[in-house]
Coordinates of C-alpha atoms and ligand atoms in Angstrom, one line a residue:
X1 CA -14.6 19.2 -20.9
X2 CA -17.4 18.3 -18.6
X3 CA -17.3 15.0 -19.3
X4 CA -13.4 15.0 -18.6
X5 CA -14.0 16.8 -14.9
X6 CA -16.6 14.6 -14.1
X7 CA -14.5 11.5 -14.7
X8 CA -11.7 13.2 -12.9
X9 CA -13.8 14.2 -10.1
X10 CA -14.1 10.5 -9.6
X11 CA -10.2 10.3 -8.7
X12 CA -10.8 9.9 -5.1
X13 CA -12.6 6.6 -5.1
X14 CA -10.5 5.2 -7.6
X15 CA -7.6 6.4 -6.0
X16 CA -8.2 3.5 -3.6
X17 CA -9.9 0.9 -6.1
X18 CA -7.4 2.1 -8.7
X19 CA -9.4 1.4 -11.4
X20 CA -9.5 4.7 -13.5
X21 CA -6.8 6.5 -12.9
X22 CA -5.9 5.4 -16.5
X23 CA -8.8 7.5 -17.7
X24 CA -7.3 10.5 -15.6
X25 CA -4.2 10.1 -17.2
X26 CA -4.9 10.9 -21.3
X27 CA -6.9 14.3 -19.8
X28 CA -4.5 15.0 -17.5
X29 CA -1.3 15.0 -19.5
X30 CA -2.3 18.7 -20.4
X31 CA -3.0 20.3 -17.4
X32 CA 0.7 18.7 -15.8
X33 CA 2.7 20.2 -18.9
X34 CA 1.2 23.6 -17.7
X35 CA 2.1 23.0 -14.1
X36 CA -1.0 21.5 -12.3
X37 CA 0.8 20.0 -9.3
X38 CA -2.1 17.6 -8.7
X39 CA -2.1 16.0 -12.3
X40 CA 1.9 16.0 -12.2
X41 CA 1.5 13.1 -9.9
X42 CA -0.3 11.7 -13.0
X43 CA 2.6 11.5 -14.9
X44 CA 6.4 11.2 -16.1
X45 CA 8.6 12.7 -15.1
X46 CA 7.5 13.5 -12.2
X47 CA 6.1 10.2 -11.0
X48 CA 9.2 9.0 -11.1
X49 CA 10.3 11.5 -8.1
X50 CA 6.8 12.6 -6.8
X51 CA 8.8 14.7 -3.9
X52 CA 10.1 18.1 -5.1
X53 CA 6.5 17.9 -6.3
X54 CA 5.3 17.3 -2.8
X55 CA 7.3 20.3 -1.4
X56 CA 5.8 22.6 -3.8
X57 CA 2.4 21.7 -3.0
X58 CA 2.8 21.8 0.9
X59 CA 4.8 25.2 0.8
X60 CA 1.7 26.3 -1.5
X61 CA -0.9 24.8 1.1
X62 CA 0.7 26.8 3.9
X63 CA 0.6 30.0 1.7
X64 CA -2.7 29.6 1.1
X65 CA -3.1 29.2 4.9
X66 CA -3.7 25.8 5.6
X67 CA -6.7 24.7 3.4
X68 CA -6.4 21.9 0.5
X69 CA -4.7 23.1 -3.0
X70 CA -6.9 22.9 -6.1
X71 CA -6.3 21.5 -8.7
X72 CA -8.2 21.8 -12.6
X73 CA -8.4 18.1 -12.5
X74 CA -11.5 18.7 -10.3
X75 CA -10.1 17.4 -7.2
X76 CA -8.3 18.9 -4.0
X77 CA -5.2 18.2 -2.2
X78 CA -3.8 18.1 0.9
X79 CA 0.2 18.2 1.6
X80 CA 1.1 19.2 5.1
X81 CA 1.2 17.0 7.8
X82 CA -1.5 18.1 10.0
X83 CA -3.9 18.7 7.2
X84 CA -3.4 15.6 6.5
X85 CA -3.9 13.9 9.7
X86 CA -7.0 15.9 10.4
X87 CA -8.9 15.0 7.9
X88 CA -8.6 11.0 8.6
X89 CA -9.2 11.6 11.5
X90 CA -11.9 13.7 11.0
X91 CA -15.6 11.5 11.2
X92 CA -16.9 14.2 8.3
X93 CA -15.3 12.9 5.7
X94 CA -15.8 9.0 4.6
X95 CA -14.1 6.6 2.1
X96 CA -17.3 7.0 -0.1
X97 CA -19.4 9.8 -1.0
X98 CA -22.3 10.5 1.3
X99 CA -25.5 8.7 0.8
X100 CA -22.9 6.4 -1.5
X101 CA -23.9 3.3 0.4
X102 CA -22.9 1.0 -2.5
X103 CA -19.8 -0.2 -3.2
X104 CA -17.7 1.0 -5.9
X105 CA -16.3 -2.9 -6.0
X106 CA -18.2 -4.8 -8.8
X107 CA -19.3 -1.8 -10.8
X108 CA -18.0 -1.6 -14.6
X109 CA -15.2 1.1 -14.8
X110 CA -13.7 2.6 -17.6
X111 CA -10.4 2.2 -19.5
X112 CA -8.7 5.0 -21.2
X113 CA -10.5 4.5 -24.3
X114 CA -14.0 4.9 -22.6
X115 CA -14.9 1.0 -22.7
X116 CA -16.0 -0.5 -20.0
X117 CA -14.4 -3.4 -17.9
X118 CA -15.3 -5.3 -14.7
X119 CA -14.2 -4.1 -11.4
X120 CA -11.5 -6.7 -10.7
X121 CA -11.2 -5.7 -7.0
X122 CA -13.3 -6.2 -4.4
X123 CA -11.9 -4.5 -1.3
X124 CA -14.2 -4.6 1.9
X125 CA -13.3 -2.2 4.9
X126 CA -10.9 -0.2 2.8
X127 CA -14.0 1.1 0.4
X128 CA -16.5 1.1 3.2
X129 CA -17.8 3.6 5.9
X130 CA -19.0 3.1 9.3
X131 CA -21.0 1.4 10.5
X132 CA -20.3 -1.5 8.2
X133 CA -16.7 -0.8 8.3
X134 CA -16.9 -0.9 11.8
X135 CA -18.4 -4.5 12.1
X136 CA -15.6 -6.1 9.1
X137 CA -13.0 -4.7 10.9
X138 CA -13.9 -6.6 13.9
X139 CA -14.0 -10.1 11.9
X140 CA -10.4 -9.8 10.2
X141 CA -8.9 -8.4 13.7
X142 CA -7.8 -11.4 14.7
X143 CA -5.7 -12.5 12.3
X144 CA -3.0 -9.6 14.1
X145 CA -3.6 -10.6 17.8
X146 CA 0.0 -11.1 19.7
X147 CA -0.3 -14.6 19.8
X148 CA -0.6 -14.6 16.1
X149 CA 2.1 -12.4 15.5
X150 CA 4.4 -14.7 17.3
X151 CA 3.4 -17.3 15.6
X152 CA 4.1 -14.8 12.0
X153 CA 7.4 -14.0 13.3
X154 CA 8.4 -18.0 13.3
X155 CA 7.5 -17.8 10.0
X156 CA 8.7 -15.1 8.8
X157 CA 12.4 -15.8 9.8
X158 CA 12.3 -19.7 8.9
X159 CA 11.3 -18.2 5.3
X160 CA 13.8 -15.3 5.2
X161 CA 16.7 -17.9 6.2
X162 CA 15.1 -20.3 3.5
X163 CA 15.4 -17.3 0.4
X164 CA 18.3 -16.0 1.8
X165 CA 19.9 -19.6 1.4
X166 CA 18.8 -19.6 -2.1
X167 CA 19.8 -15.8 -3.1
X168 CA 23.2 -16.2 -1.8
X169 CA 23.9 -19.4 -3.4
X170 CA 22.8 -17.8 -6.4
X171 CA 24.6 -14.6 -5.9
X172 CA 28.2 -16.8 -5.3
X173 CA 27.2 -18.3 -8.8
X174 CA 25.8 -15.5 -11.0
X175 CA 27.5 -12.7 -8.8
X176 CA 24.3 -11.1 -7.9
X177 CA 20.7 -12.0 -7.1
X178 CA 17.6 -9.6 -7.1
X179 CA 16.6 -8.6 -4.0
X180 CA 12.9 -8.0 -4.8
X181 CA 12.3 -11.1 -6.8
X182 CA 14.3 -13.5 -4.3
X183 CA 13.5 -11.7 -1.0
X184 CA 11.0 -9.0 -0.6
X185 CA 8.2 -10.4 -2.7
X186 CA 8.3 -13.9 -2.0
X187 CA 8.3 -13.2 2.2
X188 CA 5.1 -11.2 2.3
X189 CA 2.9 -13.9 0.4
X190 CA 4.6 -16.6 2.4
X191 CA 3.6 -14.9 5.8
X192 CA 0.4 -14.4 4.3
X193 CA -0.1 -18.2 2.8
X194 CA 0.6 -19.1 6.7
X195 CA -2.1 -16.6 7.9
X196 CA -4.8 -18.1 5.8
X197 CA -3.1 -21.5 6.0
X198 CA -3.4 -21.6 2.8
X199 CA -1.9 -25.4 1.7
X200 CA 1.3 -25.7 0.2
X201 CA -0.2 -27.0 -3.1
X202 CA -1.4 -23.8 -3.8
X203 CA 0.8 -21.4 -2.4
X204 CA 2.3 -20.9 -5.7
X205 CA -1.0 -20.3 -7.6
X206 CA -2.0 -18.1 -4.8
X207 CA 0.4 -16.0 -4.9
X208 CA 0.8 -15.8 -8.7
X209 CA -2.9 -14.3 -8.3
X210 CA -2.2 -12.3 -5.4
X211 CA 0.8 -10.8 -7.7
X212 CA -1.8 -10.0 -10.5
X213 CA -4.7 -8.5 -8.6
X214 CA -1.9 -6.7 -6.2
X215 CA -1.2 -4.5 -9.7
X216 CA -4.5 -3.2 -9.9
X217 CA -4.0 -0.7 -6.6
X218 CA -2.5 1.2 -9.1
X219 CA -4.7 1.7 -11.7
X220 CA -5.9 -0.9 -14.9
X221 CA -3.5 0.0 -17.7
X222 CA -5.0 -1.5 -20.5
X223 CA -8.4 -4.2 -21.4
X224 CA -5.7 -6.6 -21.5
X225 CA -4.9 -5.6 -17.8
X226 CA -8.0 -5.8 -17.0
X227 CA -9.0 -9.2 -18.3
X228 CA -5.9 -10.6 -16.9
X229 CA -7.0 -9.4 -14.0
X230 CA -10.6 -10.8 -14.3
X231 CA -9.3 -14.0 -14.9
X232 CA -6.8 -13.8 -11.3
X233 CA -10.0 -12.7 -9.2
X234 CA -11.7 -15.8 -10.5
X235 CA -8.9 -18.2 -9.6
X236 CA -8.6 -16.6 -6.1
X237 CA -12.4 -16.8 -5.2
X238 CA -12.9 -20.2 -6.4
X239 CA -9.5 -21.3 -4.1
X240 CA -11.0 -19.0 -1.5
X241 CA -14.4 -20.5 -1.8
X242 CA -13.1 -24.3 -1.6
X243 CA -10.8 -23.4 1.5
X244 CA -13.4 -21.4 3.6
X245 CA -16.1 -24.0 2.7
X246 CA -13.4 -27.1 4.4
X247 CA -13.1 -24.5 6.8
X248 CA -16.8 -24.3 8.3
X249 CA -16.3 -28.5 8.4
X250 CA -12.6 -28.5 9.6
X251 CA -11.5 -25.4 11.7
X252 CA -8.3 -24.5 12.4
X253 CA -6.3 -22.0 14.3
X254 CA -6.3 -19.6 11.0
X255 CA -7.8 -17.0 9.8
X256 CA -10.1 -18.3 7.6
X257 CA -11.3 -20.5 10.0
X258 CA -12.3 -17.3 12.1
X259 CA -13.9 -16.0 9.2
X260 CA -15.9 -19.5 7.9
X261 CA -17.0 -19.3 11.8
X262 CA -18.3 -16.1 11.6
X263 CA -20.2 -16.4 8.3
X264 CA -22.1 -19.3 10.3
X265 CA -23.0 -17.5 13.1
X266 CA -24.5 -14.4 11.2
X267 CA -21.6 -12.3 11.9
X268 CA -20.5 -11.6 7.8
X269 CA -22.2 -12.7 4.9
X270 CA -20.5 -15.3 2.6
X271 CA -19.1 -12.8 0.1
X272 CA -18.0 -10.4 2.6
X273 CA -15.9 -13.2 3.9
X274 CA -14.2 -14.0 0.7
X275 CA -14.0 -10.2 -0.1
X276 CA -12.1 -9.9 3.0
X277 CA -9.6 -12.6 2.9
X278 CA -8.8 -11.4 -0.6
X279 CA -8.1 -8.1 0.7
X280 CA -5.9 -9.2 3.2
X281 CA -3.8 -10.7 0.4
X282 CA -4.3 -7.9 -1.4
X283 CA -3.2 -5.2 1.1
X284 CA -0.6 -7.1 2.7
X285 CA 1.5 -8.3 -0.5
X286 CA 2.5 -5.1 -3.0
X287 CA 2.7 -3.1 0.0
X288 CA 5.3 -4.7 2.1
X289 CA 7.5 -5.9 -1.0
X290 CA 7.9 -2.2 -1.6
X291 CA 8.7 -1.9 2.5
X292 CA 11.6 -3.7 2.2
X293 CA 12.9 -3.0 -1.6
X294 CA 12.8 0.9 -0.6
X295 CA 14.0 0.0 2.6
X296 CA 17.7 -1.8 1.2
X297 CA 17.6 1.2 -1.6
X298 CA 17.6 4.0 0.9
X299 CA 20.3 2.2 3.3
X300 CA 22.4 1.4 0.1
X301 CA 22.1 5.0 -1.3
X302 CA 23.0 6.6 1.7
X303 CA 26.1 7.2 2.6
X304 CA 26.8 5.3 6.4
X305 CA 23.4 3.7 6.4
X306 CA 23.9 0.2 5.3
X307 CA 27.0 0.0 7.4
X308 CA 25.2 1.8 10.6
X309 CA 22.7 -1.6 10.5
X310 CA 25.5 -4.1 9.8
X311 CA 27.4 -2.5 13.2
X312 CA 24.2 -2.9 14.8
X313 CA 21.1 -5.2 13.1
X314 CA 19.1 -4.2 16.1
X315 CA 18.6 -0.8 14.1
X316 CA 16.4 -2.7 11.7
X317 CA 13.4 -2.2 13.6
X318 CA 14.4 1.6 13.2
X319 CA 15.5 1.3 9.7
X320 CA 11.8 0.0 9.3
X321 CA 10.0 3.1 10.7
X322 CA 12.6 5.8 8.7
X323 CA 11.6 3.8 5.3
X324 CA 8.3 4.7 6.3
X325 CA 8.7 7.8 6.8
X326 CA 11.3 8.4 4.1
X327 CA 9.8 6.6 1.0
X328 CA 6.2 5.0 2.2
X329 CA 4.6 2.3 -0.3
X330 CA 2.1 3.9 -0.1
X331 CA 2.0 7.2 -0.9
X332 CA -0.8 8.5 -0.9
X333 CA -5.2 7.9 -0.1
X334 CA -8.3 9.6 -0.8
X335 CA -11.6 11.1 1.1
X336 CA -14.5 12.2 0.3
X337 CA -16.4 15.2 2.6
X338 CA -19.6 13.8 3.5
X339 CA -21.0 17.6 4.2
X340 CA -20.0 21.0 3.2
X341 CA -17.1 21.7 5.5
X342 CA -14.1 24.2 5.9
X343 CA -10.6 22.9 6.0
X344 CA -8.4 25.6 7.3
X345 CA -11.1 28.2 6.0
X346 CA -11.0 26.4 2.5
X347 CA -15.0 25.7 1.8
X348 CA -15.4 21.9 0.2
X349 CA -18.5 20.7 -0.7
X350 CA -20.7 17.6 0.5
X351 CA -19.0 14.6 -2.0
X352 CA -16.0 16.8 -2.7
X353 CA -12.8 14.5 -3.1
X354 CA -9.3 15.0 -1.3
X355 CA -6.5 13.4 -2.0
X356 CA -4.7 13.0 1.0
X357 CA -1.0 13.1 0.5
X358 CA 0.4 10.5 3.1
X359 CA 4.4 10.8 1.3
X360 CA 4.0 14.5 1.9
X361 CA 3.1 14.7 5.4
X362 CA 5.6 12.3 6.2
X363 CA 8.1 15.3 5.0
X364 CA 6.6 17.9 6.5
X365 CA 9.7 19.9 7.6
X366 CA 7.2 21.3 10.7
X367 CA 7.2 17.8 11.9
X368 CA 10.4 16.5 10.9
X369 CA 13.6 18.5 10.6
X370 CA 16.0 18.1 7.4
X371 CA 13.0 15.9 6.3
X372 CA 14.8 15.0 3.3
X373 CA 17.5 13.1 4.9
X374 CA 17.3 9.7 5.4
X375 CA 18.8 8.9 9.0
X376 CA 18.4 5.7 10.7
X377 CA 19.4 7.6 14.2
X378 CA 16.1 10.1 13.8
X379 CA 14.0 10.9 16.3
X380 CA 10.6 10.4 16.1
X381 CA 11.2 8.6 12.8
X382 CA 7.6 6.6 13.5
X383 CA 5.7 9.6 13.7
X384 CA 5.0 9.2 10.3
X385 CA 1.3 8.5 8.3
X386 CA 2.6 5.8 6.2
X387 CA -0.3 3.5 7.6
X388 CA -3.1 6.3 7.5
X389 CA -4.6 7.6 10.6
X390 CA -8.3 7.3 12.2
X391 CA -11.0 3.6 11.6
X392 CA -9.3 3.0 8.0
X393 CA -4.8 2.9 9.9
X394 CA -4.0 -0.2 8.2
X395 CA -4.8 -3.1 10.3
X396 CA -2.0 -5.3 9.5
X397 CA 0.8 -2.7 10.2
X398 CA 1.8 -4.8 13.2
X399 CA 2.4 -7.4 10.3
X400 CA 4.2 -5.1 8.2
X401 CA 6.2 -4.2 10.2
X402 CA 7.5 -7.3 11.6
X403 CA 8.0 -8.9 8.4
X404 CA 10.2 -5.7 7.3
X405 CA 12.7 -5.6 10.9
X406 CA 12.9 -9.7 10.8
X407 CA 14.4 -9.1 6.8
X408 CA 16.4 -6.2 7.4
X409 CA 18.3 -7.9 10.4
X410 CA 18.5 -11.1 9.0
X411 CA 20.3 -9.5 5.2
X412 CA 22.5 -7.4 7.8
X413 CA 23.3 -10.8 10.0
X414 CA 23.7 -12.8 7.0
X415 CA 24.9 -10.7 4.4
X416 CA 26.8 -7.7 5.4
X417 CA 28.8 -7.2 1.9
X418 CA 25.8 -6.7 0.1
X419 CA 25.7 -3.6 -1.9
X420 CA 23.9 -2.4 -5.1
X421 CA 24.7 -4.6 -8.6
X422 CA 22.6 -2.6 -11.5
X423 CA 20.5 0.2 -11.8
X424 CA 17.2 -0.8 -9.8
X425 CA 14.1 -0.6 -11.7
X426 CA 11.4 1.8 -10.3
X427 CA 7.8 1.2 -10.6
X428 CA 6.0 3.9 -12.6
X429 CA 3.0 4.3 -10.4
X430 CA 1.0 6.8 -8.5
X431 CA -0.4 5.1 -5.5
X432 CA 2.8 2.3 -4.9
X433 CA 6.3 3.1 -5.0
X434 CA 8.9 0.7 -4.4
X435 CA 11.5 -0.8 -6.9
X436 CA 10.6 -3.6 -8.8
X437 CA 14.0 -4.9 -8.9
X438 CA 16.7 -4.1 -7.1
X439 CA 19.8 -6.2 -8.2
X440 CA 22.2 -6.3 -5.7
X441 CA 25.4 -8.4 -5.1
X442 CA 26.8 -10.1 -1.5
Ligands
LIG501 C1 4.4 -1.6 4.6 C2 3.3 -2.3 4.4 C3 2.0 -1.7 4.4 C4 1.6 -0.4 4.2 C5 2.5 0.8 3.9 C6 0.2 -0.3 4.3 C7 -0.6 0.9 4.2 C8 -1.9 0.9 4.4 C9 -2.7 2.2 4.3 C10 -2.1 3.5 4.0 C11 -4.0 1.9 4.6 C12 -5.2 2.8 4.7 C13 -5.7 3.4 3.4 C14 -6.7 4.5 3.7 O1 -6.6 5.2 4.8 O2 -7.5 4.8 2.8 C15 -4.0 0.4 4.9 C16 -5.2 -0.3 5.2 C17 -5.2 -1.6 5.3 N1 -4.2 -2.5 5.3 FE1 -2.2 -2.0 5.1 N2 -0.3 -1.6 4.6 C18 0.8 -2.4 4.7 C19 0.7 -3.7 5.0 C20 -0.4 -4.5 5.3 C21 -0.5 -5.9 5.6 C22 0.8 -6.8 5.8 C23 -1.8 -6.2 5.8 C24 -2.4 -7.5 6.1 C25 -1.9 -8.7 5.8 C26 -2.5 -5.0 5.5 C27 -3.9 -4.9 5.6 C28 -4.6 -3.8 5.6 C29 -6.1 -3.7 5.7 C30 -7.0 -4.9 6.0 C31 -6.5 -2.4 5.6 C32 -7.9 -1.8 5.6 C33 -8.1 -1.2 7.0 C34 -9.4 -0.4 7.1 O3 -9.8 0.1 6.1 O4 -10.0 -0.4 8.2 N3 -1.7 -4.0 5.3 N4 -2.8 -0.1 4.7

C-alpha cells in the first residue's frame, strides 16, 4: 500500500506532465467505488461529467472551513474559488517540489504495469519555478505582443474562411461535417504553424506530431502510447532543430527567429529553445480545439444560445469567456507547498501536492450565481480561472482567445443553420475536456 501512496503522492507533477496518471488509475479504481471524491476524477463514470463531483467537493471544502479536502490517494484538493486562486497566487507553493530543481521532463516514468518509459514531454516554464521560469517566460513573450496578434488574427480568419469553405461544401454533400475534425483542430495548428513560420511542407507533419504529443497532457495510456509518442517527440525536435538552426542564419519576423537569436546571445540554452517552441505547440493545440468544440456544444445544447450569437456574432467574444467559465479545457492543475503551510487552518506539509481544481472554481456559486447555467448575457462571465492565475496564467490566452471569438463569429456569419447531427463523442480524460467530435449539420 505504501508503494501505491507513494506513486499517488506523485499525482501533482504528473498532473501537469501527465505521464502517470495511468498508474494512479489501477490503485485508484477502489478507493472511487467507495466514494473518494479525488480518485472519482480518476475514473468512469464520473469523468465523463466531473461536475456534480465538483459540487460535492467545494460544498465539503467550505464545511470543513476552507482548507483543501483529503483524499486516500495521498493527495489534497482544492474546489472553491478563492482557495483556488490563493494558492496560485501564493509564491509558497511551486510547480515542483522544493529543493526539486530538476525537471521531471526526461526522467523514465512508469506505465500501469510498473515498466518504465521515456518521458515523451518536455515542457519548460509550465514544470519550472522561479527564477528560471521567470527568465523562459521572458524569451517566448514575444510571440503574443499586439503586433503579433494582429498579424494571428489575419490568419486566423483567412484559415477559418478556408475550412469553413471545405466543411460546408462537404456538409451540402454528405449532410453534415465534423466540426472538430474540419474546424477546431485544424485552426489552432494553423495559427500556430504561422507563429513558428513553420513552412508549408511540413505543416502537415507538424501537426500530425503536435496531435500525438498534445495526447500525452493527459496521461500515457499504454507502452504503445508511449512509444508512439517517443517516436512524435523525435520527429518534432529534429524539424525543430533544422528550422531554428536556418533561423540563427536567416531571421525572420517569427518566433523562432526570436528564440534562435536568443540562444546566440546567451539568453537560453539550445535545448531550452527547442523545449520551448515544442511547448508552445504543445499548449496551444489540444487546448483550444477543446475551446471551440465545447464552445459550439454548449450554444447548441442550450436552449436560445446558438440563436442569441446568430442575432448578434458580436457575442462571440462573450460566448468565448462563458465557455471558459462554463466547461474550461482545462480543468484542472497541480502545486506543490514548498514549506509547511496552513491553507484556511488546513496544515500541508513542505512537498505536499494540491490539486487545484480550475473547473470548480469556475462554478463556485459564491462567485457566480446559478453557476450551472450557461448564459452568453452573464456578467462577469471572464472572471473565471480557466487560464490559471499568478507567474504560470497561460501566456498565450490572448491567442486563445482570439482564435476562439474569430471561429465562433465567423460559423454564426457563415453558418447560422448549423445545429447538432450525431451524438458528439466526449474525450475520456481527466486534465482535457472537450469533444472529440462533434458532428453537426448546416
Ligand atoms: C483555450 C485555450 C487554452 C487554455 C484553456 C489554456 C490553459 C492554460 C493553463 C490552465 C495554464 C497554466 C497551468 C498551470 O497553472 O499549471 C497554461 C499555461 C500555458 N499556456 Fe495555455 N491555454 C490555452 C491556450 C494556449 C495557447 C494558444 C498557447 C500558445 C500558443 C498557450 C501557451 C501556454 C504556455 C506557454 C503556458 C505556460 C505558462 C507558464 O507556465 O508560465 N496556451 N495554459
Amino acid at each position: 500500500m505504501s508503494v501505491l501512496h507513494d506513486r499517488l503522492g506523485r499525482l501533482a507533477a504528473d498532473v501537469v506532465l501527465g505521464t502517470r496518471i495511468g498508474a494512479m488509475r489501477a490503485g485508484g479504481l477502489a478507493l472511487a467505488v467507495r466514494g473518494d471524491r479525488v480518485a472519482r476524477l480518476l475514473h468512469r463514470p464520473w469523468r465523463l461529467d466531473p461536475y456534480p463531483v465538483y459540487s460535492e467537493l467545494r460544498a465539503a471544502q467550505t464545511r470543513a472551513g476552507g482548507g483543501p479536502v483529503r483524499s486516500r490517494v495521498g493527495i489534497t484538493a482544492l474546489a472553491t474559488r478563492a482557495s483556488c486562486e490563493a494558492v496560485l497566487r501564493d509564491r509558497r507553493f511551486g510547480v515542483q517540489p522544493a529543493g526539486d530543481g530538476s525537471r521531471l521532463g526526461g526522467k523514465a516514468a512508469e506505465t500501469a504495469d510498473g515498466g518504465s518509459l521515456l518521458e515523451p514531454l518536455d515542457l519548460p516554464l509550465l514544470i519550472t519555478d522561479p527564477p528560471d521560469h521567470t527568465r523562459l517566460r521572458r524569451l517566448a513573450q514575444p510571440a503574443f505582443a499586439p503586433r503579433r496578434l494582429a498579424h494571428y488574427r489575419t490568419v486566423a480568419e483567412r484559415v477559418t474562411d478556408g475550412l469553413l469553405d471545405a466543411a460546408l461544401a462537404r456538409s451540402r454533400q454528405e449532410g453534415r461535417f465534423d466540426l472538430v475534425r474540419d474546424l477546431a483542430s485544424p485552426l489552432p495548428i494553423a495559427v500556430i504553424s504561422a507563429l513558428l513560420d513553420v513552412p508549408e511542407v511540413d505543416s502537415e507533419r507538424f501537426a500530425r506530431w503536435g496531435r500525438a504529443l498534445g495526447s500525452a497532457l493527459d496521461g500515457v495510456r499504454s507502452p504503445a502510447h508511449a512509444r508512439e509518442l517517443a517516436a512524435a517527440r523525435t520527429a518534432l525536435r529534429s524539424l525543430l532543430t533544422g528550422l531554428l538552426e536556418q533561423r540563427r542564419t536567416e531571421p525572420g519576423e517569427d518566433v523562432l527567429s526570436a528564440l534562435a537569436t536568443a540562444v546566440d546571445g546567451d539568453g537560453a540554452t539550445a535545448d531550452e529553445a527547442l523545449a520551448l517552441a515544442q511547448l508552445l505547440l504543445v499548449a496551444g493545440f489540444e487546448t483550444t480545439t477543446n475551446l471551440i468544440g465545447s464552445a459550439v456544444q454548449a450554444m447548441q445544447r442550450t436552449p436560445g444560445q446558438w440563436a442569441a450569437l446568430i442575432e448578434d456574432p458580436g457575442l462571440a467574444a462573450a460566448a468565448v469567456e462563458e465557455t471558459l467559465r462554463f466547461d474550461p479545457p482545462v480543468q484542472l492543475t497541480a502545486r506543490f507547498a514548498h514549506e509547511d503551510l496552513e491553507v484556511d487552518g488546513a496544515r500541508l506539509r513542505r512537498d505536499s501536492g494540491v490539486l487545484v481544481l480550475l473547473a470548480a472554481a469556475n462554478r463556485d456559486p459564491a462567485v457566480h450565481p446559478d453557476p450551472d447555467r450557461f448564459d452568453l448575457h452573464r456578467e462577469q462571465a471572464a472572471r473565471h480561472l480557466a487560464f490559471s492565475g499568478g507567474v504560470h496564467y497561460c501566456l498565450g490566452a490572448p491567442l486563445a482567445r482570439l482564435e476562439g471569438e474569430v471561429a465562433l463569429r465567423v460559423l454564426a456569419e457563415r453558418a447560422p443553420r448549423l445545429r447538432l447531427a450525431g451524438r458528439p463523442v466526449p474525450r475520456i480524460a481527466t486534465v482535457l475536456r472537450g469533444p472529440l467530435s462533434l458532428p453537426v449539420t448546416a
